Each structure stands twice: as structure tokens, then as C-alpha cells.
mmCIF file of C-alpha atoms in Angstrom:
data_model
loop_
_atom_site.group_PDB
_atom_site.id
_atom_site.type_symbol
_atom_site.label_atom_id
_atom_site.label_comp_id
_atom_site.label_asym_id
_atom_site.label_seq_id
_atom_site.Cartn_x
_atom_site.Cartn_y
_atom_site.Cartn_z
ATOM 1 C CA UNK A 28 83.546 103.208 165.708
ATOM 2 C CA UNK A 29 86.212 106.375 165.395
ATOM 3 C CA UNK A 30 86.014 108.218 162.301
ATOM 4 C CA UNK A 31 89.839 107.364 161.678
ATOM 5 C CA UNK A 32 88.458 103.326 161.723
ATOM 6 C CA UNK A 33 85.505 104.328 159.082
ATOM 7 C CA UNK A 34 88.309 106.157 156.749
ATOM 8 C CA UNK A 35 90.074 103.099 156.834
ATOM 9 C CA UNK A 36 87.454 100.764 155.594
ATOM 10 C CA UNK A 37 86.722 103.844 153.263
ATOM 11 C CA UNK A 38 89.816 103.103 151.978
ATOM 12 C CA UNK A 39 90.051 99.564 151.770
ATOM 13 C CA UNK A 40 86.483 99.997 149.668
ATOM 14 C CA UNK A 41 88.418 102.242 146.919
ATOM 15 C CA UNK A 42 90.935 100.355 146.653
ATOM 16 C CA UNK A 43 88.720 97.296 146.215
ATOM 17 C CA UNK A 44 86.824 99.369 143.424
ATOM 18 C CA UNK A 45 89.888 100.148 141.867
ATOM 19 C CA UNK A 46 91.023 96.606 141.551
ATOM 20 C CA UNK A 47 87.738 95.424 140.663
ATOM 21 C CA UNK A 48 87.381 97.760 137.455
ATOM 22 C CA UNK A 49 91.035 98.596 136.618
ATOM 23 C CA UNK A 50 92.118 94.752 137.373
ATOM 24 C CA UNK A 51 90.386 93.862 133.938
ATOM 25 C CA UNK A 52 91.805 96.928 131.802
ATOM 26 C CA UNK A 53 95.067 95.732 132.846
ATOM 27 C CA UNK A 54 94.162 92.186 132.151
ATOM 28 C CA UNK A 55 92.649 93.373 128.699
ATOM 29 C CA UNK A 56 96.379 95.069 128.224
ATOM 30 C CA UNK A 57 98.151 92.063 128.873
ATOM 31 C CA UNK A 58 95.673 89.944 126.465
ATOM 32 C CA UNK A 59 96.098 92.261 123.667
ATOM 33 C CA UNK A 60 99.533 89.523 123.049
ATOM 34 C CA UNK A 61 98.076 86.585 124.756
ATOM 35 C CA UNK A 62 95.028 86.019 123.004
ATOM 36 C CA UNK A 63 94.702 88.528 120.249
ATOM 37 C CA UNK A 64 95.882 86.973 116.664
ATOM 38 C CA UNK A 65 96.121 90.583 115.083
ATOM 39 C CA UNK A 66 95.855 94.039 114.918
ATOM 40 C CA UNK A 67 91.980 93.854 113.986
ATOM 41 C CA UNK A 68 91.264 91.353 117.324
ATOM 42 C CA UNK A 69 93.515 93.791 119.594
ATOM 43 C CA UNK A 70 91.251 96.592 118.556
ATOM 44 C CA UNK A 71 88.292 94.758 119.906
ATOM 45 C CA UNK A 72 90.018 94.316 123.017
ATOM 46 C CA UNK A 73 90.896 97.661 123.460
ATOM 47 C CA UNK A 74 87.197 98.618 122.542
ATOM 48 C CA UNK A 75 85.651 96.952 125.165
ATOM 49 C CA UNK A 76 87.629 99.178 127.286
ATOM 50 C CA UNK A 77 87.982 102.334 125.436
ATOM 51 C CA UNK A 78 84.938 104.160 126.900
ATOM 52 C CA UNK A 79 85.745 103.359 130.613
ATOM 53 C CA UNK A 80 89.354 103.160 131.076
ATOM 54 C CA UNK A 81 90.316 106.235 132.389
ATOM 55 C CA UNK A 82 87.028 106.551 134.518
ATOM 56 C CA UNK A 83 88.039 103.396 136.161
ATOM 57 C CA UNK A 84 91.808 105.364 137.320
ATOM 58 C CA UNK A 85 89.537 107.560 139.084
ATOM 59 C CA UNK A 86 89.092 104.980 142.018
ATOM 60 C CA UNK A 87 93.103 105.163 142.363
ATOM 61 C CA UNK A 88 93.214 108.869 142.493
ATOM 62 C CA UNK A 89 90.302 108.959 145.172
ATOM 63 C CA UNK A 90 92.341 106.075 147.001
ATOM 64 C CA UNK A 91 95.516 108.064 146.732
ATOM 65 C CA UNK A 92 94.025 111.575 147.756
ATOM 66 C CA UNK A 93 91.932 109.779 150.694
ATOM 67 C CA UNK A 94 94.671 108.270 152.228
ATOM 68 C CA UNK A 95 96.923 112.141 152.068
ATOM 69 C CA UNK A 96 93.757 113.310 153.957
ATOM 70 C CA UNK A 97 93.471 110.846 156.314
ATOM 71 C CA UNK A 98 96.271 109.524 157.017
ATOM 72 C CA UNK A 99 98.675 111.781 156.223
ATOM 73 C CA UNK A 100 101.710 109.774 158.195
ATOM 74 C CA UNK A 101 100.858 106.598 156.263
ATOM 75 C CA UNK A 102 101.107 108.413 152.712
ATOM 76 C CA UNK A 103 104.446 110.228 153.985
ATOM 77 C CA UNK A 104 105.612 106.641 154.863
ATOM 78 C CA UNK A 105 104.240 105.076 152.376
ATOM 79 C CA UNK A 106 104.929 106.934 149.085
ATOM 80 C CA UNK A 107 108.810 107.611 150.247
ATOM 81 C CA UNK A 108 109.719 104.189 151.379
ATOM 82 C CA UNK A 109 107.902 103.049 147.758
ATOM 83 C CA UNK A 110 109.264 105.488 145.987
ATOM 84 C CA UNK A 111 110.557 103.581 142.972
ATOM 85 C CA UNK A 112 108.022 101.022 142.420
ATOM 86 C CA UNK A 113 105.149 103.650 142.692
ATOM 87 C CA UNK A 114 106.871 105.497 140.420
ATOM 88 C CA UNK A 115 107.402 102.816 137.790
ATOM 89 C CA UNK A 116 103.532 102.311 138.139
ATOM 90 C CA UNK A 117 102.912 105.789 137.843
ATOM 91 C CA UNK A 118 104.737 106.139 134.696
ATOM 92 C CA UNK A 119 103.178 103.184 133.378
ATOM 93 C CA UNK A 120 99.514 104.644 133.674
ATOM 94 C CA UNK A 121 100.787 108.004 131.766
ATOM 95 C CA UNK A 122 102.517 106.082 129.301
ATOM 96 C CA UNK A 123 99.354 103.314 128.908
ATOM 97 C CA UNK A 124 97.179 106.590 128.583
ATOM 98 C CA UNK A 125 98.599 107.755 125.875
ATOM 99 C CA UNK A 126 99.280 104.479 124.005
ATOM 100 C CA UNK A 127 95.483 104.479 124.317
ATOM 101 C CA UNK A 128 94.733 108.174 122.650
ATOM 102 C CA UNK A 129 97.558 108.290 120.345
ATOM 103 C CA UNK A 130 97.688 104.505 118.589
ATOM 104 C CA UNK A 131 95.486 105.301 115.963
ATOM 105 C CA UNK A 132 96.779 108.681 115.340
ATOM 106 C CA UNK A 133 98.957 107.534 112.246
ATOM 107 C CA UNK A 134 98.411 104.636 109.694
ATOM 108 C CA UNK A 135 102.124 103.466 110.356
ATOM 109 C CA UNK A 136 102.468 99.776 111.010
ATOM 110 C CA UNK A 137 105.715 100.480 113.064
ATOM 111 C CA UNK A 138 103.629 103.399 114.846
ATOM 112 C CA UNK A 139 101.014 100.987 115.720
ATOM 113 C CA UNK A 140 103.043 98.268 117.005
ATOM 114 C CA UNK A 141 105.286 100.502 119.331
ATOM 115 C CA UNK A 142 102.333 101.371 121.019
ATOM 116 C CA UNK A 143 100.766 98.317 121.059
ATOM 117 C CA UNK A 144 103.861 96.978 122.924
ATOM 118 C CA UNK A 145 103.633 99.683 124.989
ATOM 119 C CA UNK A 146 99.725 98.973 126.273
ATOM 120 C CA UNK A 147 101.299 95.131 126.849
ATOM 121 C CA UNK A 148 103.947 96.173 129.090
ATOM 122 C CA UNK A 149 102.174 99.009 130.756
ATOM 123 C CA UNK A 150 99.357 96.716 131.765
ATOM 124 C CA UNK A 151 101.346 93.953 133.324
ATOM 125 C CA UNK A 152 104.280 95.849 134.558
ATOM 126 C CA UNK A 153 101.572 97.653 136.646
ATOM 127 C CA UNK A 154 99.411 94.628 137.701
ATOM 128 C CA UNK A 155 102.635 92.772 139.278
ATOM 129 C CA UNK A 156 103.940 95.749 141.509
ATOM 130 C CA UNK A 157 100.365 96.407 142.683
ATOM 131 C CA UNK A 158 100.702 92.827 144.217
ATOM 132 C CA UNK A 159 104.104 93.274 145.189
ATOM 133 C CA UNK A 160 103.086 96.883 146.726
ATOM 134 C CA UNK A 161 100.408 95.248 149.163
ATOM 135 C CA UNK A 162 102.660 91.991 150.028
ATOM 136 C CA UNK A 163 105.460 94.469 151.816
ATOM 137 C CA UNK A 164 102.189 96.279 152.970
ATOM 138 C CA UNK A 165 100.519 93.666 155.020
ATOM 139 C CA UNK A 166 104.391 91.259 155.586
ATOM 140 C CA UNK A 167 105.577 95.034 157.431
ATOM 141 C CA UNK A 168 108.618 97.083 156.037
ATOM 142 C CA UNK A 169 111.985 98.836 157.789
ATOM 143 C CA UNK A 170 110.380 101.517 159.619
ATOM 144 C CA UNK A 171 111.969 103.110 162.201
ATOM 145 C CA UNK A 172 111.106 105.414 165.372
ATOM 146 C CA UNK A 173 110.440 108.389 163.577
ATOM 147 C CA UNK A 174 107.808 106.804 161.262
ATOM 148 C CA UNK A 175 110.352 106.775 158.687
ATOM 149 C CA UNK A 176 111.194 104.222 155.691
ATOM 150 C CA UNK A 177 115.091 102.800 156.341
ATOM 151 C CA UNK A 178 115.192 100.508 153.775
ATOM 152 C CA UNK A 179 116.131 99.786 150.558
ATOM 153 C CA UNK A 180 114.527 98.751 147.575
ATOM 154 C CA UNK A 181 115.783 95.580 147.432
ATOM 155 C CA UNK A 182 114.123 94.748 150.973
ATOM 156 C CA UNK A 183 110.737 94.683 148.883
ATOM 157 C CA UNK A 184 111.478 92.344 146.728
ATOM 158 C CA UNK A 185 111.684 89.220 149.061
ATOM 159 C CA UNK A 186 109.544 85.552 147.988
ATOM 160 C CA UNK A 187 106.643 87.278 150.477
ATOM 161 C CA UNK A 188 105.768 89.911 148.041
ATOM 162 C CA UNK A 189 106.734 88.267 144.762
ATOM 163 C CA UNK A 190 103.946 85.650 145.691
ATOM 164 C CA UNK A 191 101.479 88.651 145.583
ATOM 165 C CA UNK A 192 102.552 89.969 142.561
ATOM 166 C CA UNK A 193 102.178 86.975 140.519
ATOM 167 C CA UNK A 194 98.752 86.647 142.299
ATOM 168 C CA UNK A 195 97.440 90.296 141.325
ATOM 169 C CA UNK A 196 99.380 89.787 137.661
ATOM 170 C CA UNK A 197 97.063 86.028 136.819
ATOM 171 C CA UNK A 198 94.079 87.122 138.759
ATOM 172 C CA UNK A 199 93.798 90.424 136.917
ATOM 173 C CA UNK A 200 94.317 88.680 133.919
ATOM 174 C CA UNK A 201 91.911 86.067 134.467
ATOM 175 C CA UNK A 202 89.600 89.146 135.464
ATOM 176 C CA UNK A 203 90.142 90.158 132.306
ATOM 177 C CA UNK A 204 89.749 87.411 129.921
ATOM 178 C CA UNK A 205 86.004 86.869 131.658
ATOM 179 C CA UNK A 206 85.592 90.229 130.836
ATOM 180 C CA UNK A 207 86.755 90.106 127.089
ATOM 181 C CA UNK A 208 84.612 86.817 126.732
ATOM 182 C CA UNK A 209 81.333 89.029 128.341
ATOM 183 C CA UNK A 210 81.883 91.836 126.123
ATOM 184 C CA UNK A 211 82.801 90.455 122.672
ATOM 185 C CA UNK A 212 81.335 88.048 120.413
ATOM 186 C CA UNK A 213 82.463 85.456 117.778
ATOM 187 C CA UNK A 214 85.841 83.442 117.596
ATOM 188 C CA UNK A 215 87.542 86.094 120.139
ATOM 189 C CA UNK A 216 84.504 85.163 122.499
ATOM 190 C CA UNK A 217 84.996 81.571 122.825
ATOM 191 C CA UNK A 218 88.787 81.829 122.815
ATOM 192 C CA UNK A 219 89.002 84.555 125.856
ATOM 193 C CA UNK A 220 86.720 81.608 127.728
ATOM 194 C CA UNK A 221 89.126 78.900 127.335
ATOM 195 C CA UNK A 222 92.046 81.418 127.995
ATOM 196 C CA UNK A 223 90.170 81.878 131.562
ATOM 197 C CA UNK A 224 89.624 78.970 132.221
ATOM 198 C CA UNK A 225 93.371 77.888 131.871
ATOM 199 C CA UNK A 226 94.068 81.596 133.955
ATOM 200 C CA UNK A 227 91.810 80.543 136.445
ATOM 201 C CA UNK A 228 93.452 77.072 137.174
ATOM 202 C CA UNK A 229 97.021 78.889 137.637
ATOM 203 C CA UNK A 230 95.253 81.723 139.539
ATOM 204 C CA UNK A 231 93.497 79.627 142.262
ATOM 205 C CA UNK A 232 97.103 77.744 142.854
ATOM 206 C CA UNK A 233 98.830 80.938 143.132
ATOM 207 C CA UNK A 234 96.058 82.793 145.256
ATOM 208 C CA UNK A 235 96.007 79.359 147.262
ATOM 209 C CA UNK A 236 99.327 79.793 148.579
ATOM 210 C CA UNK A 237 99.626 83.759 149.100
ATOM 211 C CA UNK A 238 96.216 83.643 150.866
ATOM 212 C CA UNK A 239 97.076 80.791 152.890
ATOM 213 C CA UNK A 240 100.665 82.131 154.243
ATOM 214 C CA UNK A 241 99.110 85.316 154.824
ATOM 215 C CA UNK A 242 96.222 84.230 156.916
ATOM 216 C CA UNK A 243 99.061 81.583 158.549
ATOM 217 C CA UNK A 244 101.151 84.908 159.364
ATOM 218 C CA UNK A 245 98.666 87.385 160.168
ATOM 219 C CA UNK A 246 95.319 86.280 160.254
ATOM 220 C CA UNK A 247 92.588 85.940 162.777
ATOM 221 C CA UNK A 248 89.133 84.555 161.993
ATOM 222 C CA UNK A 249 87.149 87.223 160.349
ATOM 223 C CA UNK A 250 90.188 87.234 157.503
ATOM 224 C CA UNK A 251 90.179 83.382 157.105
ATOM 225 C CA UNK A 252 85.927 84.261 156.448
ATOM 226 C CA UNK A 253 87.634 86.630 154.145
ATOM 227 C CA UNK A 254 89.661 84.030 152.611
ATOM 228 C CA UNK A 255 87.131 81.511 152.470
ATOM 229 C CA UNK A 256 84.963 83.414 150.540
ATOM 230 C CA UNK A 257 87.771 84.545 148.060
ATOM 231 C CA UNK A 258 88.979 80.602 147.372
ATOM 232 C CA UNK A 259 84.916 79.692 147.366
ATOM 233 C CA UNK A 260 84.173 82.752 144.957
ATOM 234 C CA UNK A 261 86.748 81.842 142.665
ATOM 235 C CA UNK A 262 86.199 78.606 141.791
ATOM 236 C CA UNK A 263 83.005 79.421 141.196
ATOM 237 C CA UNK A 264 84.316 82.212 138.611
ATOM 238 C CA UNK A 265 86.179 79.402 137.289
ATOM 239 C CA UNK A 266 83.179 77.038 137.139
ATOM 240 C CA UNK A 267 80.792 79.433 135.683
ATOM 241 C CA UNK A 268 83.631 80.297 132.775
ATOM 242 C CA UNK A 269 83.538 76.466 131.742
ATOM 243 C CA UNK A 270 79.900 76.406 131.669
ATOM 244 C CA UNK A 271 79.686 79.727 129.341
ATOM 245 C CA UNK A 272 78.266 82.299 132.313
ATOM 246 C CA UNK A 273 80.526 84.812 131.626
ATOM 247 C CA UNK A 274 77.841 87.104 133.775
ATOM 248 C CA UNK A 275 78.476 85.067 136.790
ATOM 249 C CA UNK A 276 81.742 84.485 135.998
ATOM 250 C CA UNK A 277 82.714 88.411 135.931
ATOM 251 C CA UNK A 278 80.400 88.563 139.200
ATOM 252 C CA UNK A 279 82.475 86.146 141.543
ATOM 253 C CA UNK A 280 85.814 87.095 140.182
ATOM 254 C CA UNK A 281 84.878 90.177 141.068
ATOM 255 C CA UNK A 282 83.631 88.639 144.565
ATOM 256 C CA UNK A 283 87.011 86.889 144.546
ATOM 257 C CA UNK A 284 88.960 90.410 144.231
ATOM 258 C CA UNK A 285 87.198 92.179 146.888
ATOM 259 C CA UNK A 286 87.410 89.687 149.797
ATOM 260 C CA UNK A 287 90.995 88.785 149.108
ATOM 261 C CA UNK A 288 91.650 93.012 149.366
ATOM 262 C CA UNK A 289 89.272 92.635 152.116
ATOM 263 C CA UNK A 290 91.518 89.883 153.942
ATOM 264 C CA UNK A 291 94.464 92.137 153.716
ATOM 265 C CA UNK A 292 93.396 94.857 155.274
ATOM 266 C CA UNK A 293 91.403 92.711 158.008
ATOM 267 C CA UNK A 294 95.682 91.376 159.269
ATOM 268 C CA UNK A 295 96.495 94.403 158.909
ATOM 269 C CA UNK A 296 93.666 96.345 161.141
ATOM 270 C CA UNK A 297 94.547 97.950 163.372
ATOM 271 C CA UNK A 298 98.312 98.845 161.319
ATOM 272 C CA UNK A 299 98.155 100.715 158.442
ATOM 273 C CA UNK A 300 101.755 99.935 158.015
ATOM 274 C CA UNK A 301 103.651 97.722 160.223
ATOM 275 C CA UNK A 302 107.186 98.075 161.300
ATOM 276 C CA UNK A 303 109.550 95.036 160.641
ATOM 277 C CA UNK A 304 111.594 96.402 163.341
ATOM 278 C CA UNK A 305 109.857 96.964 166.187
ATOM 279 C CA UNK A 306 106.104 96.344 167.105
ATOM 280 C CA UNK A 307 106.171 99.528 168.331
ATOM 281 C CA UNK A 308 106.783 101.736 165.752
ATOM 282 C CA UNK A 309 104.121 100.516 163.660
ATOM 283 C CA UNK A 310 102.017 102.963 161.723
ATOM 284 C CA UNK A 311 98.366 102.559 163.279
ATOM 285 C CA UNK A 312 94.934 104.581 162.561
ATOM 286 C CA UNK A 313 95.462 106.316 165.463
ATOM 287 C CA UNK A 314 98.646 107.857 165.070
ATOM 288 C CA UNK A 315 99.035 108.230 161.367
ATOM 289 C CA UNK A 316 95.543 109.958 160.873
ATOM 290 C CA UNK A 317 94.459 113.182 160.826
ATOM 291 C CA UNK A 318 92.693 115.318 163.710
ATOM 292 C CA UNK A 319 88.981 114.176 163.955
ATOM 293 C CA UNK A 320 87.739 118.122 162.415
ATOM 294 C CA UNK A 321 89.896 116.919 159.563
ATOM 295 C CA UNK A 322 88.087 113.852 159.283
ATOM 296 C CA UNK A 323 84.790 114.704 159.677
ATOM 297 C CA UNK A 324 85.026 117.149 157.035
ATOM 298 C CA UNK A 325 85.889 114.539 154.596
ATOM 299 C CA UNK A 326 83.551 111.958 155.737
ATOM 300 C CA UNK A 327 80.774 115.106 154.658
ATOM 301 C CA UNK A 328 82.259 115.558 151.212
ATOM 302 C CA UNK A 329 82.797 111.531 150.624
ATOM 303 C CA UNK A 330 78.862 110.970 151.873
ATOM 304 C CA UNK A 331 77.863 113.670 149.050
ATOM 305 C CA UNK A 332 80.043 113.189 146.385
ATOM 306 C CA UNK A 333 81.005 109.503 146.466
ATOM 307 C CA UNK A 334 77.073 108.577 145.106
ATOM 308 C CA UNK A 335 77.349 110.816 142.582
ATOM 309 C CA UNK A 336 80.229 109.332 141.106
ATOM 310 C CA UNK A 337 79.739 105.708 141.435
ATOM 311 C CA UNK A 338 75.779 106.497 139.530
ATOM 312 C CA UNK A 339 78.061 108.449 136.595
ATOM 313 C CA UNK A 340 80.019 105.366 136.529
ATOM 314 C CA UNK A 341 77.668 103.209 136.440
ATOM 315 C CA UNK A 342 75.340 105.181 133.694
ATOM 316 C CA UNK A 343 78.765 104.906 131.549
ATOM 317 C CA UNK A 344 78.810 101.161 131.637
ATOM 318 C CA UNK A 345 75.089 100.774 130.956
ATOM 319 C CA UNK A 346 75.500 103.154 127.821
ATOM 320 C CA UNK A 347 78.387 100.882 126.595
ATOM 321 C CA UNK A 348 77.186 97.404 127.393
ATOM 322 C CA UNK A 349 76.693 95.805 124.367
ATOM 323 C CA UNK A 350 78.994 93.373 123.040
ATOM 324 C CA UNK A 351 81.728 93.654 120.001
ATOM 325 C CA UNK A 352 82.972 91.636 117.417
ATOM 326 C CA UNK A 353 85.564 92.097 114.570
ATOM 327 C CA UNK A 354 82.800 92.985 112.401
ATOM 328 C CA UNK A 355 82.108 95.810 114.499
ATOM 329 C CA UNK A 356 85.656 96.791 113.628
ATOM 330 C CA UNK A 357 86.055 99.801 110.663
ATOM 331 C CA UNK A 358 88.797 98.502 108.265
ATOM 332 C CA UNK A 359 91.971 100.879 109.044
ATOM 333 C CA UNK A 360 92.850 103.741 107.092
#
């Protein structure tokens, strides 16, 4: 195997971390209105994330930065052709961050609501153009001869990519309401399980279909394994939910989010970025990476550093593991 085919799986594992752990923040934003009944329950929710949050945007960054290294034609591509969305979603995150640091900052009701609103809509504004994002990804964009983006921004939005928007947007949210249910306790407890469970139902209909025209388009048969294991893992997530295992549950949902990443980028090895256009113009990890010295340089940084990181990480979440309640909750000032 090439060193530009290992930095692509490398990349397909970070972004698979990333939607793993920032899949149920954003489903914990976008439950902060669905299943919280006031301020006092919306604080839990934002508890259970509080200490991890902005660890778990790491995995975005290191996807991000890896892919500049890498494969530096595919980020040039990439990031210009997307400009808008990517920048919605990055403006989202900064404004999300902040919501998160500076909502208790003032006793205000009117304060505390604005931002409140704001962790809603930067949550779920985020989760559907992720989707949306990888849907043009894997379907192939307006890319012509000179590696270059030549369409619009309407061209992105077409049924295709809407599908996997409203995918990532329910299955992040599901993601999240197994996560609130694992990490709180009480009435908020049993309430995020029977919000799953109804999450679940919509998400395996929705995931269903996207999967199934993808693998119908694109696929070959290590992505329908893929698949398979993504449909087989999630109803299990949803099974495990209705039986109160909201260990297990977490577990497979989490199973569920890294095979379906793991399907995409199986139809689209070995493209990074297909051309609509032509066939021949498509962006491939051979010429959209960087020279091998480039790469194995970074494959020596990302063997020493990448351990090091993921045991911080997971120290973090074994400091905060316990689980919250409203009584855990100081009355507000």
C-alpha cells in the first residue's frame, strides 16, 4: 500500500472520530428544544457535554489540516468549490463556542435565551450541511480540467445530497439522545430514551434510502459489507435503547456512524473527489497528494502524536463519566 492510500484511510478514520464524538454534541444542541422542558433540564444537557466539547472539534481540525498536507489539490478543490456551506459551518462552530462560554455570563433571561437559540441553531445548522457536504462528495461535483470547482452553489443542493443531510441531521440526533439518556439520570433519563427510540425509527428509514442509492450508484462489495453492518448496527442501537442499554446503545450507534463514513469513502476509493464532468478529471490519491518525502514525514508525526491525543481524550471522558441529574444543577444566580 502507497503512503498517499494509508493518508487516505487516515483520513477517513478522523473524520469518523469526529462524527462519532461531535455527532452527539450537535445532537445534544439540537435537544436542548426537543426534549428539554426548561432552562434547568437544558443545563443538564449542556453539562454532559461541557467538559468535552471543544476537545471533540479537535478531530475536525486534525481532519482539516491532514487533508492540506496530504492532499493539498483536494483541499484547494475542495474548500473553494464549498466555499459557502463550509463557511456557514465554520461560523456556526465559533458562534456555538461562544454560546457555550458566555451563556451564563449574565443572569438576564433574554441573555440566556438568545444564546440558547443560538446553541439550537448552531448544532443543527451544522449537522445538516455536514451530510449535505459528503453527498456532493461521494455523487461528484463540476470540476473541470484544471482541477478546478465550475459550479455554483446551487449545483449542491440537488435531492442526492439533501438525502444525506437529513441522514447526518436524525442520526446525530439520535446519537445524541442515547447519549443524554447514558449520561443523565431521572425524568430527563427516561425521556431522552423514548426520544431515541422515536429518532431511531426515522433515522433507519432515512439512512435506508441514502445508503441504499449510494451503494446502487457507487458501490462495490466491500461498501455494501460497509452498509450491512451500518443498517445491522443500527437497529441494534435502536433495540438496545428500547430495552434500557443505553451502553450498547451509544456503542452500535457509534458502530452505525463509522461504517456508514466507512462506506463513503470505500465508492469513493480510489477519487477523493470525482468530476461530474468528465471521468477524467477526477481528483484521485495519486494526483491530488503530496510528494511521498511530504508524506512520510507526516505519517512520523501522526504515528507519535496521534496516541497521545486519543489517551488525553480518553482520560477526559473517564474523569467526567458519571451521570447528572437536575439535582446536580446549582439554582441560578
Amino acid at each position: 500500500m502507497e503512503l498517499h492510500d494509508v493518508w487516505f484511510v487516515l483520513i477517513a478514520v478522523l473524520w469518523t472520530g469526529y462524527f462519532f464524538l461531535e455527532g452527539f454534541d450537535f445532537g445534544i444542541g439540537v435537544l436542548t428544544k426537543l426534549l428539554a422542558r426548561d432552562r434547568q433540564e437544558r443545563r443538564v444537557l449542556i453539562n454532559t457535554i461541557g467538559p468535552v466539547w471543544d476537545g471533540n472539534e479537535v478531530w475536525l481540525l486534525t481532519a482539516g489540516g491532514a487533508t492540506f498536507a496530504a492532499f493539498p489539490e483536494w483541499y484547494a478543490t475542495l474548500f473553494s468549490g464549498f466555499y459557502l456551506p463550509l463557511l456557514i459551518i465554520l461560523l456556526c462552530l465559533i458562534v456555538r463556542g461562544v454560546a457555550f462560554e458566555y451563556r451564563a455570563k449574565r443572569p438576564e433571561e433574554k441573555w440566556q435565551t438568545n444564546w440558547e437559540h443560538a446553541i439550537f441553531w448552531t448544532s443543527l445548522i451544522p449537522a445538516l450541511l455536514w451530510g449535505v457536504a459528503f453527498g456532493n462528495i461521494v455523487r461528484g461535483v463540476k470540476i473541470d480540467a484544471d482541477m478546478e470547482y465550475v459550479g455554483n452553489f446551487a449545483d449542491l443542493l440537488n435531492p442526492y445530497a439533501l438525502l444525506g443531510g437529513l441522514v447526518t441531521l436524525s442520526l446525530f440526533t439520535f446519537h445524541g439522545a442515547v447519549f443524554a439518556a447514558l449520561k443523565t439520570v431521572g425524568d430527563i433519563r427516561a425521556r431522552a430514551r423514548g426520544m431515541a427510540l422515536k429518532l431511531g425509527l426515522v433515522t433507519a428509514v432515512l439512512a435506508l434510502g441514502f445508503l441504499s442509492w449510494t451503494q446502487i450508484d457507487n458501490g462495490d462489495g466491500k461498501s455494501l459489507v460497509a452498509m450491512i453492518i451500518a443498517v445491522l448496527a443500527l437497529v441494534g442501537a435502536i433495540g438496545a435503547i428500547a430495552a434500557g442499554r443505553e451502553g450498547w446503545s451509544f456503542a452500535l450507534s457509534g458502530v452505525t456512524i463509522a461504517a456508514a463514513v466507512a462506506m463513503l469513502f470505500l465508492t469513493l476509493f480510489p477519487n477523493v473527489m470525482p468530476s461530474s464532468l468528465n471521468d477524467a478529471w477526477n481528483l484521485t490519491v495519486t494526483n491530488a497528494s503530496s510528494s511521498p518525502y511530504t508524506l512520510k514525514i507526516m505519517t512520523w508525526c501522526a504515528g507519535i502524536a496521534t496516541p497521545v491525543v486519543m489517551l488525553y481524550q480518553g482520560w477526559t471522558y473517564w474523569v467526567f463519566r458519571k451521570r447528572i441529574g437536575t439535582q446536580h444543577i446549582a439554582e441560578a444566580h
